[in-house]
Tab-separated table of C-alpha atoms and ligand atoms in Angstrom:
chain	number	residue	atom	x	y	z
Z	1	MET	CA	34.518	80.146	105.086
Z	2	LEU	CA	34.447	81.175	101.430
Z	3	ASP	CA	35.432	84.511	99.916
Z	4	LEU	CA	32.452	84.774	97.576
Z	5	ILE	CA	29.166	83.010	96.909
Z	6	ILE	CA	26.997	83.834	93.905
Z	7	ARG	CA	23.588	82.331	94.572
Z	8	ASN	CA	20.934	81.451	91.971
Z	9	ALA	CA	23.342	81.724	89.049
Z	10	ARG	CA	22.371	80.296	85.672
Z	11	ARG	CA	25.724	79.360	84.186
Z	12	ALA	CA	26.298	80.095	80.491
Z	13	GLY	CA	26.519	76.974	78.365
Z	14	GLY	CA	25.094	74.710	81.002
Z	15	ASP	CA	22.530	74.910	83.689
Z	16	GLU	CA	18.817	74.599	83.178
Z	17	GLU	CA	18.314	75.384	86.853
Z	18	PRO	CA	20.188	78.041	88.833
Z	19	VAL	CA	23.060	76.930	91.069
Z	20	ASP	CA	25.182	78.443	93.822
Z	21	MET	CA	28.862	79.082	93.060
Z	22	GLY	CA	31.380	79.262	95.883
Z	23	CYS	CA	34.845	80.802	95.437
Z	24	ARG	CA	37.973	80.789	97.557
Z	25	GLU	CA	41.455	82.212	96.924
Z	26	GLY	CA	40.601	83.260	93.395
Z	27	ARG	CA	39.147	79.943	92.241
Z	28	ILE	CA	35.694	78.413	91.919
Z	29	VAL	CA	35.718	75.724	94.612
Z	30	THR	CA	32.153	74.459	94.593
Z	31	VAL	CA	29.078	74.524	92.358
Z	32	GLU	CA	25.904	73.076	93.864
Z	33	LYS	CA	22.290	73.759	94.628
Z	34	ASN	CA	21.481	75.197	98.062
Z	35	LEU	CA	25.124	75.616	99.059
Z	36	GLU	CA	25.364	75.658	102.840
Z	37	ALA	CA	28.337	77.868	103.550
Z	38	GLU	CA	29.205	81.390	104.543
Z	39	ALA	CA	31.270	83.883	102.632
Z	40	ALA	CA	32.701	87.357	103.014
Z	41	GLU	CA	30.546	88.439	100.049
Z	42	VAL	CA	27.271	86.903	98.931
Z	43	PHE	CA	25.443	88.045	95.806
Z	44	ASP	CA	22.014	86.796	94.761
Z	45	ALA	CA	21.989	86.583	90.957
Z	46	LYS	CA	18.214	85.920	91.013
Z	47	GLY	CA	18.433	83.394	88.183
Z	48	TYR	CA	20.294	85.741	85.856
Z	49	LEU	CA	23.030	84.514	83.535
Z	50	VAL	CA	26.556	84.160	84.888
Z	51	THR	CA	29.302	83.827	82.309
Z	52	ALA	CA	33.056	83.543	82.304
Z	53	PRO	CA	34.457	86.889	81.122
Z	54	PHE	CA	34.110	88.149	77.600
Z	55	VAL	CA	37.244	87.822	75.489
Z	56	ASP	CA	38.205	90.316	72.790
Z	57	SER	CA	40.378	88.303	70.418
Z	58	HIS	CA	41.410	91.185	68.164
Z	59	PHE	CA	42.045	94.777	69.114
Z	60	HIS	CA	44.354	97.729	68.411
Z	61	MET	CA	45.233	99.266	71.759
Z	62	ASP	CA	47.831	101.697	70.376
Z	63	ALA	CA	45.250	103.504	68.233
Z	64	THR	CA	42.189	103.334	70.467
Z	65	LEU	CA	40.488	106.443	71.866
Z	66	THR	CA	42.371	108.786	69.535
Z	67	TYR	CA	39.071	109.978	68.073
Z	68	GLY	CA	39.380	113.597	66.898
Z	69	ARG	CA	43.172	113.667	66.942
Z	70	PRO	CA	44.140	115.701	65.029
Z	71	ARG	CA	40.793	115.461	63.215
Z	72	VAL	CA	37.988	112.969	62.726
Z	73	ASN	CA	37.670	110.554	59.788
Z	74	GLN	CA	35.175	112.539	57.737
Z	75	SER	CA	34.465	109.904	55.088
Z	76	GLY	CA	34.522	106.894	57.451
Z	77	THR	CA	36.561	104.939	54.904
Z	78	LEU	CA	39.554	102.635	55.352
Z	79	LEU	CA	41.725	104.821	53.121
Z	80	GLU	CA	41.078	107.996	55.113
Z	81	GLY	CA	41.624	105.959	58.297
Z	82	ILE	CA	45.074	104.836	57.090
Z	83	ALA	CA	45.967	108.442	56.152
Z	84	LEU	CA	44.718	109.673	59.510
Z	85	TRP	CA	46.758	107.054	61.418
Z	86	SER	CA	49.919	108.349	59.736
Z	87	GLU	CA	48.978	111.824	61.044
Z	88	VAL	CA	48.291	110.507	64.556
Z	89	LYS	CA	51.476	108.418	64.917
Z	90	PRO	CA	53.953	111.345	65.153
Z	91	LEU	CA	51.783	112.899	67.888
Z	92	LEU	CA	51.991	109.865	70.190
Z	93	ASP	CA	54.118	109.620	73.300
Z	94	ALA	CA	54.423	106.823	75.845
Z	95	ALA	CA	52.379	108.545	78.539
Z	96	ASP	CA	49.517	109.171	76.121
Z	97	ILE	CA	49.505	105.574	74.823
Z	98	LYS	CA	49.435	104.230	78.372
Z	99	LYS	CA	46.715	106.623	79.505
Z	100	ARG	CA	44.427	105.643	76.624
Z	101	ALA	CA	45.158	101.929	77.095
Z	102	HIS	CA	44.311	102.126	80.790
Z	103	GLN	CA	41.091	103.955	80.002
Z	104	LEU	CA	40.094	101.349	77.399
Z	105	CYS	CA	40.871	98.576	79.905
Z	106	ARG	CA	38.525	100.264	82.408
Z	107	TRP	CA	35.807	100.337	79.744
Z	108	ALA	CA	36.466	96.652	79.048
Z	109	ALA	CA	36.297	95.761	82.760
Z	110	ALA	CA	32.992	97.598	83.112
Z	111	LYS	CA	31.634	95.501	80.227
Z	112	GLY	CA	32.964	92.254	81.712
Z	113	THR	CA	35.755	91.753	79.158
Z	114	LEU	CA	38.785	90.525	81.079
Z	115	ALA	CA	41.013	89.257	78.267
Z	116	ILE	CA	42.134	91.215	75.214
Z	117	ARG	CA	44.535	90.322	72.418
Z	118	SER	CA	45.869	93.560	70.971
Z	119	HIS	CA	47.989	94.060	67.882
Z	120	VAL	CA	50.688	96.698	68.280
Z	121	ASP	CA	52.227	98.431	65.274
Z	122	ILE	CA	55.964	97.683	65.244
Z	123	CYS	CA	56.729	99.828	62.161
Z	124	ASP	CA	58.243	102.597	64.264
Z	125	PRO	CA	62.022	102.616	64.828
Z	126	SER	CA	61.562	103.791	68.433
Z	127	LEU	CA	59.115	100.942	69.250
Z	128	LEU	CA	57.428	103.477	71.494
Z	129	ALA	CA	54.024	101.781	71.490
Z	130	VAL	CA	55.558	98.333	72.045
Z	131	GLU	CA	57.414	99.477	75.155
Z	132	ALA	CA	54.451	101.451	76.500
Z	133	LEU	CA	51.992	98.588	76.013
Z	134	LEU	CA	54.370	95.996	77.511
Z	135	GLU	CA	54.293	98.151	80.656
Z	136	VAL	CA	50.493	98.267	80.468
Z	137	VAL	CA	50.375	94.444	80.249
Z	138	GLU	CA	52.049	94.254	83.673
Z	139	GLU	CA	50.056	97.130	85.159
Z	140	VAL	CA	46.649	95.706	84.234
Z	141	LYS	CA	47.567	92.078	85.014
Z	142	PRO	CA	45.581	92.026	88.284
Z	143	TYR	CA	42.459	92.945	86.308
Z	144	ILE	CA	42.823	92.010	82.656
Z	145	ASP	CA	44.855	89.508	80.629
Z	146	LEU	CA	46.337	91.638	77.851
Z	147	GLN	CA	48.203	89.769	75.114
Z	148	LEU	CA	50.245	91.644	72.474
Z	149	VAL	CA	50.796	90.763	68.811
Z	150	ALA	CA	53.800	92.205	66.931
Z	151	PHE	CA	51.992	93.719	63.957
Z	152	PRO	CA	53.934	95.010	60.921
Z	153	GLN	CA	51.196	97.448	59.863
Z	154	ASP	CA	53.202	98.790	56.881
Z	155	GLY	CA	54.116	95.308	55.623
Z	156	PHE	CA	56.763	92.812	56.806
Z	157	TYR	CA	58.644	93.192	53.488
Z	158	ARG	CA	57.024	96.373	52.176
Z	159	ASP	CA	58.535	98.341	55.066
Z	160	PRO	CA	62.302	97.756	54.797
Z	161	ASN	CA	62.747	98.021	58.580
Z	162	ALA	CA	59.816	95.848	59.648
Z	163	GLU	CA	61.671	92.518	59.756
Z	164	GLU	CA	64.305	93.796	62.177
Z	165	LEU	CA	61.762	95.766	64.239
Z	166	LEU	CA	59.451	92.780	64.573
Z	167	VAL	CA	62.284	90.609	65.915
Z	168	ARG	CA	63.235	93.389	68.357
Z	169	ALA	CA	59.619	93.609	69.552
Z	170	LEU	CA	59.592	89.832	70.179
Z	171	ASP	CA	62.911	90.104	72.037
Z	172	LYS	CA	61.327	92.720	74.286
Z	173	GLY	CA	58.608	90.238	75.226
Z	174	VAL	CA	55.709	90.669	72.786
Z	175	HIS	CA	53.765	87.415	72.963
Z	176	VAL	CA	52.463	86.669	69.460
Z	177	VAL	CA	53.797	86.983	65.877
Z	178	GLY	CA	51.629	89.104	63.547
Z	179	GLY	CA	51.574	89.795	59.824
Z	180	ILE	CA	49.665	91.437	56.996
Z	181	PRO	CA	50.375	89.396	53.825
Z	182	HIS	CA	47.661	91.005	51.659
Z	183	PHE	CA	49.359	94.389	52.121
Z	184	GLU	CA	52.742	93.242	50.759
Z	185	ARG	CA	53.616	94.409	47.228
Z	186	SER	CA	52.753	91.133	45.522
Z	187	MET	CA	50.999	87.854	46.211
Z	188	GLU	CA	54.439	86.224	46.197
Z	189	ASP	CA	55.802	88.653	48.817
Z	190	GLY	CA	52.688	87.994	50.889
Z	191	SER	CA	53.270	84.234	50.692
Z	192	ARG	CA	56.927	84.630	51.623
Z	193	SER	CA	55.939	86.756	54.621
Z	194	VAL	CA	53.559	84.041	55.848
Z	195	THR	CA	56.360	81.470	55.632
Z	196	ALA	CA	58.947	83.671	57.334
Z	197	LEU	CA	56.613	84.710	60.149
Z	198	CYS	CA	55.376	81.173	60.837
Z	199	GLU	CA	58.991	79.920	60.890
Z	200	LEU	CA	59.901	82.709	63.327
Z	201	ALA	CA	57.020	81.669	65.592
Z	202	ALA	CA	57.982	77.978	65.373
Z	203	GLU	CA	61.605	78.746	66.294
Z	204	ARG	CA	60.542	80.747	69.333
Z	205	GLY	CA	57.578	78.608	70.413
Z	206	LEU	CA	55.160	81.503	69.925
Z	207	MET	CA	51.617	81.764	68.657
Z	208	VAL	CA	50.765	83.455	65.335
Z	209	ASP	CA	47.908	85.849	64.623
Z	210	MET	CA	47.903	87.500	61.196
Z	211	HIS	CA	45.681	90.051	59.581
Z	212	CYS	CA	45.087	87.755	56.639
Z	213	ASP	CA	43.285	88.623	53.413
Z	214	GLU	CA	41.417	91.585	54.900
Z	215	SER	CA	40.269	92.504	51.413
Z	216	ASP	CA	37.433	91.970	48.963
Z	217	ASP	CA	39.783	90.197	46.528
Z	218	PRO	CA	38.302	86.779	45.670
Z	219	LEU	CA	41.676	85.625	44.317
Z	220	SER	CA	43.722	86.341	47.420
Z	221	ARG	CA	45.319	83.102	48.633
Z	222	HIS	CA	47.054	83.926	51.909
Z	223	VAL	CA	44.594	81.984	54.088
Z	224	GLU	CA	45.567	78.878	52.110
Z	225	MET	CA	49.247	79.650	52.675
Z	226	LEU	CA	48.673	80.263	56.389
Z	227	ALA	CA	46.952	76.876	56.681
Z	228	ARG	CA	49.708	75.151	54.704
Z	229	GLU	CA	52.554	76.622	56.740
Z	230	THR	CA	50.745	75.910	60.006
Z	231	THR	CA	50.460	72.234	59.069
Z	232	ARG	CA	53.990	72.007	57.665
Z	233	LEU	CA	55.534	73.451	60.825
Z	234	GLY	CA	53.338	71.501	63.251
Z	235	LEU	CA	51.757	74.664	64.641
Z	236	GLN	CA	48.209	73.287	64.708
Z	237	GLY	CA	46.046	75.137	67.224
Z	238	GLN	CA	48.677	77.854	67.716
Z	239	VAL	CA	47.774	79.989	64.711
Z	240	ALA	CA	44.942	82.449	64.182
Z	241	GLY	CA	43.799	84.055	60.955
Z	242	SER	CA	42.240	87.446	61.610
Z	243	HIS	CA	39.588	89.022	59.375
Z	244	LEU	CA	39.784	86.548	56.409
Z	245	THR	CA	37.275	88.777	54.605
Z	246	SER	CA	38.399	87.685	51.139
Z	247	MET	CA	36.673	84.374	51.925
Z	248	HIS	CA	33.371	86.253	51.663
Z	249	SER	CA	34.087	86.972	48.002
Z	250	MET	CA	35.763	83.707	47.004
Z	251	ASP	CA	34.331	81.208	44.588
Z	252	ASN	CA	32.368	78.499	46.419
Z	253	TYR	CA	34.278	75.684	44.714
Z	254	TYR	CA	37.593	77.076	45.919
Z	255	VAL	CA	36.230	77.525	49.451
Z	256	SER	CA	35.217	73.838	49.440
Z	257	LYS	CA	38.934	73.069	49.111
Z	258	LEU	CA	40.129	75.780	51.498
Z	259	ILE	CA	38.008	75.004	54.565
Z	260	PRO	CA	39.299	71.394	54.900
Z	261	LEU	CA	42.857	72.754	54.738
Z	262	MET	CA	41.991	75.141	57.566
Z	263	VAL	CA	40.518	72.259	59.553
Z	264	GLU	CA	43.673	70.198	58.957
Z	265	ALA	CA	45.712	73.134	60.333
Z	266	ASP	CA	43.309	73.594	63.268
Z	267	LEU	CA	43.348	77.330	62.533
Z	268	ASN	CA	41.623	79.699	64.902
Z	269	VAL	CA	39.446	82.139	62.984
Z	270	ILE	CA	38.871	85.679	64.225
Z	271	ALA	CA	36.088	87.733	62.643
Z	272	ASN	CA	35.683	91.444	63.311
Z	273	PRO	CA	32.094	92.094	62.270
Z	274	LEU	CA	31.702	95.696	63.456
Z	275	ILE	CA	34.678	96.898	61.477
Z	276	ASN	CA	34.464	94.726	58.375
Z	277	ILE	CA	30.773	95.424	57.756
Z	278	THR	CA	31.699	99.104	57.605
Z	279	LEU	CA	35.076	98.991	55.833
Z	280	GLN	CA	34.699	96.191	53.258
Z	281	GLY	CA	32.722	96.315	50.054
Z	282	ARG	CA	33.409	100.016	49.606
Z	283	HIS	CA	34.171	99.602	45.918
Z	284	ASP	CA	30.817	97.922	45.344
Z	285	THR	CA	27.735	99.746	44.172
Z	286	TYR	CA	24.903	97.200	44.414
Z	287	PRO	CA	24.763	94.429	45.358
Z	288	LYS	CA	27.165	95.428	48.126
Z	289	ARG	CA	29.174	92.626	49.706
Z	290	ARG	CA	29.015	92.249	53.479
Z	291	GLY	CA	32.730	91.679	53.891
Z	292	MET	CA	32.624	89.363	56.884
Z	293	THR	CA	34.304	85.981	56.643
Z	294	ARG	CA	32.115	82.862	56.418
Z	295	VAL	CA	31.513	82.529	60.142
Z	296	LYS	CA	28.603	80.121	59.872
Z	297	GLU	CA	30.330	77.732	57.473
Z	298	LEU	CA	33.655	77.843	59.327
Z	299	ALA	CA	31.950	77.082	62.647
Z	300	GLU	CA	29.928	74.281	61.044
Z	301	ALA	CA	33.196	72.768	59.768
Z	302	GLY	CA	34.349	72.540	63.394
Z	303	LEU	CA	36.785	75.455	63.368
Z	304	ASN	CA	37.152	77.576	66.474
Z	305	VAL	CA	35.638	80.939	65.492
Z	306	ALA	CA	36.140	83.911	67.794
Z	307	CYS	CA	35.311	87.581	67.356
Z	308	GLY	CA	37.156	90.809	68.017
Z	309	HIS	CA	36.118	94.417	68.538
Z	310	ASP	CA	39.145	95.553	66.478
Z	311	CYS	CA	38.606	99.306	66.998
Z	312	VAL	CA	36.964	101.743	69.413
Z	313	MET	CA	36.976	105.459	68.598
Z	314	ASP	CA	40.115	105.443	66.472
Z	315	PRO	CA	41.045	106.577	62.925
Z	316	TRP	CA	39.115	103.684	61.375
Z	317	TYR	CA	36.009	103.574	63.541
Z	318	SER	CA	34.392	106.511	65.315
Z	319	LEU	CA	31.991	104.369	67.323
Z	320	GLY	CA	31.998	101.657	69.996
Z	321	SER	CA	32.115	101.301	73.764
Z	322	HIS	CA	34.064	98.023	73.830
Z	323	ASP	CA	31.002	95.857	74.333
Z	324	MET	CA	31.654	92.310	73.082
Z	325	LEU	CA	27.899	91.639	73.045
Z	326	GLU	CA	27.560	94.382	70.426
Z	327	VAL	CA	30.202	92.514	68.418
Z	328	ALA	CA	28.322	89.220	68.793
Z	329	SER	CA	25.062	90.908	67.813
Z	330	MET	CA	26.569	92.422	64.671
Z	331	GLY	CA	28.208	89.117	63.709
Z	332	LEU	CA	24.943	87.276	64.211
Z	333	HIS	CA	23.068	89.700	61.962
Z	334	VAL	CA	25.685	89.970	59.234
Z	335	GLY	CA	26.177	86.196	59.136
Z	336	GLN	CA	22.418	85.515	59.279
Z	337	MET	CA	23.076	83.284	62.287
Z	338	THR	CA	19.577	83.452	63.692
Z	339	GLY	CA	19.167	79.716	64.357
Z	340	GLN	CA	19.037	78.854	68.063
Z	341	ALA	CA	22.331	76.905	67.980
Z	342	GLU	CA	23.899	79.626	65.819
Z	343	MET	CA	23.012	82.354	68.315
Z	344	GLN	CA	24.564	80.243	71.073
Z	345	GLU	CA	27.670	79.895	68.896
Z	346	MET	CA	27.917	83.693	68.576
Z	347	PHE	CA	27.850	83.992	72.381
Z	348	ARG	CA	30.701	81.465	72.506
Z	349	SER	CA	32.601	83.505	69.875
Z	350	VAL	CA	33.056	86.284	72.438
Z	351	THR	CA	33.659	83.987	75.425
Z	352	VAL	CA	35.007	80.402	75.333
Z	353	ASN	CA	36.130	80.443	71.694
Z	354	GLY	CA	38.163	83.582	72.370
Z	355	ALA	CA	39.693	81.973	75.460
Z	356	LYS	CA	40.764	78.998	73.332
Z	357	THR	CA	42.264	81.295	70.684
Z	358	LEU	CA	44.287	83.207	73.282
Z	359	GLY	CA	45.300	79.995	75.076
Z	360	LEU	CA	43.943	81.219	78.425
Z	361	ASP	CA	44.256	78.711	81.225
Z	362	GLY	CA	41.819	78.334	84.080
Z	363	TYR	CA	39.030	79.888	82.013
Z	364	GLY	CA	35.483	78.689	82.588
Z	365	LEU	CA	32.685	78.163	85.060
Z	366	ASP	CA	33.610	74.771	86.515
Z	367	VAL	CA	35.201	73.930	89.845
Z	368	GLY	CA	38.910	74.708	89.659
Z	369	CYS	CA	38.578	77.565	87.163
Z	370	HIS	CA	39.547	81.125	88.043
Z	371	ALA	CA	36.790	82.973	89.894
Z	372	ASP	CA	36.439	85.408	86.988
Z	373	LEU	CA	32.684	85.820	86.705
Z	374	VAL	CA	30.261	88.222	85.053
Z	375	VAL	CA	26.623	88.490	86.151
Z	376	LEU	CA	24.433	89.820	83.352
Z	377	GLN	CA	20.929	91.241	83.673
Z	378	ALA	CA	19.622	88.631	81.249
Z	379	ARG	CA	18.269	85.121	81.692
Z	380	ASN	CA	20.162	83.350	78.920
Z	381	GLU	CA	22.784	83.840	76.194
Z	382	ILE	CA	20.323	84.782	73.446
Z	383	GLU	CA	18.694	87.377	75.674
Z	384	ALA	CA	22.139	88.735	76.501
Z	385	ILE	CA	22.884	89.272	72.807
Z	386	ARG	CA	19.433	90.803	72.273
Z	387	LEU	CA	19.639	93.257	75.168
Z	388	ARG	CA	23.363	93.884	75.663
Z	389	PRO	CA	22.344	94.236	79.313
Z	390	ALA	CA	23.895	95.701	82.433
Z	391	ARG	CA	26.900	93.865	83.812
Z	392	LEU	CA	25.542	93.737	87.342
Z	393	LYS	CA	28.745	92.325	88.835
Z	394	VAL	CA	32.165	91.639	87.362
Z	395	TYR	CA	34.515	89.590	89.540
Z	396	ARG	CA	38.215	89.014	88.924
Z	397	ARG	CA	39.795	86.217	90.965
Z	398	GLY	CA	36.793	86.376	93.286
Z	399	ARG	CA	37.053	90.107	93.976
Z	400	LEU	CA	34.613	92.737	92.767
Z	401	LEU	CA	36.059	94.604	89.786
Z	402	ALA	CA	33.004	96.426	88.401
Z	403	SER	CA	29.305	96.766	89.148
Z	404	ALA	CA	26.230	98.390	87.652
Z	405	PRO	CA	22.631	98.821	88.861
Z	406	GLU	CA	19.771	96.824	87.367
Z	407	GLN	CA	18.203	98.719	84.504
Z	408	SER	CA	14.505	99.375	84.167
Z	409	SER	CA	12.373	102.135	82.706
Z	410	THR	CA	9.006	103.373	83.898
Z	411	VAL	CA	6.338	104.172	81.323
Z	412	TYR	CA	3.551	106.582	82.301
Z	413	TRP	CA	0.689	105.337	80.184
Z	414	GLY	CA	-2.638	106.989	81.019
Z	415	GLU	CA	-3.291	106.378	84.699
Z	416	GLU	CA	-0.793	103.494	84.880
Z	417	GLU	CA	2.869	103.468	85.726
Z	418	THR	CA	4.422	100.365	84.194
Z	419	PRO	CA	7.993	99.167	84.675
Z	420	VAL	CA	9.636	97.993	81.447
Z	421	ASP	CA	12.708	95.740	81.512
Z	422	PHE	CA	12.439	94.337	77.962
Z	423	MET	CA	12.242	90.793	79.365
Z	424	GLU	CA	8.656	90.459	80.518
Z	425	ILE	CA	6.322	89.890	77.552
R	1	FE2	FE1	42.854	94.626	62.952
C-alpha cells in the first residue's frame, strides 16, 4: 500500500510518455507505466507536466510584503528603494517580520516553490530580523526549505559594525556567508571584503552567496576576485555570485578571460531578471542596457545558472506574486533565450539548477528522491513558461500542501460557446 500515486505524469526533463509515480513515507518509491498498486491518495495528472518543486535561489524575506509602509516607492528607482528601506527598518518588529515571512511562504507553496534562499540584513545591532527569520526557518521546515544568507546590506567594511554583526549572525545559525563588495567605499575595500568573507566561510565550512557587481560599471572586478578566492580556498561549487550585472556592460575581451576563471571556480551564478531589468540601466538614455548578467553565455560555458525572484512587494519592487515561472519567462525574454534548448535551460534555472546552488539533497523526480512534486496545468516545460499555469497539486513529502482548480475560460462567440485553455490550437 502506497501513500500517493500520481498517474499519467509527464516528468520534467525526461519522459516522452506519461508514467505513474508511487510514493511512500515521503519518498518516490517507484516510477513505471501502468503501476499496479493502491494508495491512500491517487491523482490523475492526465499527461500534464510534473516537476520537482521550484527553487527561488535569491530572495529578501525581511523586506518582502512591506509595500506601502510607510509609503510606496513613487519613482520605482533603486535609490528611492534604498531610502525607503531605511524608513521601513525602524518600524519592524519580530512579530511583523515573522507574519510577513509566513505569508510569503504560503504564496510560495501555492506556486509550487518549496525551497528559498533568503538574504537577511545583518546591519542592525539588535539582529532582530536574523532571530525572527531563524525561527521562521524551523516553523516552515515541514513545508519549505528556507536557507538564510548573512547579508551586510550597508557594506562589510563600510558599516563599522557589520563585521562583528555578521559573525554573530553566523554564530546564531545563519547558513550562508553574504557580501556586497561593489557597495564598499573603494574597489580595494570590495576586494578585501571578498577575501575576508570567503576565508570566514572556509573556516566554518559554510557556503558563500554574495551580491556581486550589481551595477552597470563595466570596470567592476569583484566577480573576478570571487572566482579567484573560491579557487584559492578550495571552495569550488560552494560559492554563488548573485546578480553579476556588471558583466552585461563589460568589454567582451575581458569577459573572455573572466568566464573561464568562473568555470575553474565552479561558481554558481544567480540572475534576478525581474529586478535587474527594472533597476539597472537607469543612468542610460538610449540605447538602454538590459542589466541582466550574461545568462546564455554563462550557461553555454557549463556554469550552473539559477534564478531568483529577489523581491515581492517591497521598497524596491511593487509587483510580483512569487511565481518562479514569471522569473523564468522574464529571464528568457531579456536574455533572448528563445532557442528550444535555451527555454529548457530557463526552466532548469528555477528548478534543478537552483537545487544544486542551494545544495538540496533528495531533490528530483527519480526513485529515492523526496516526494516533493508539483503538477502543472501544462504539457511541457516550454508551455509552463508560456502560460505560468495553475499549480493543480503541490505535494511535500507525499502530502498535499496546495491545490488549485484547472483553469479554462468560455468564449461566447455568436451562437457558439467555446472553451479556451490556451493549449488547443
Ligand atoms: Fe538581492
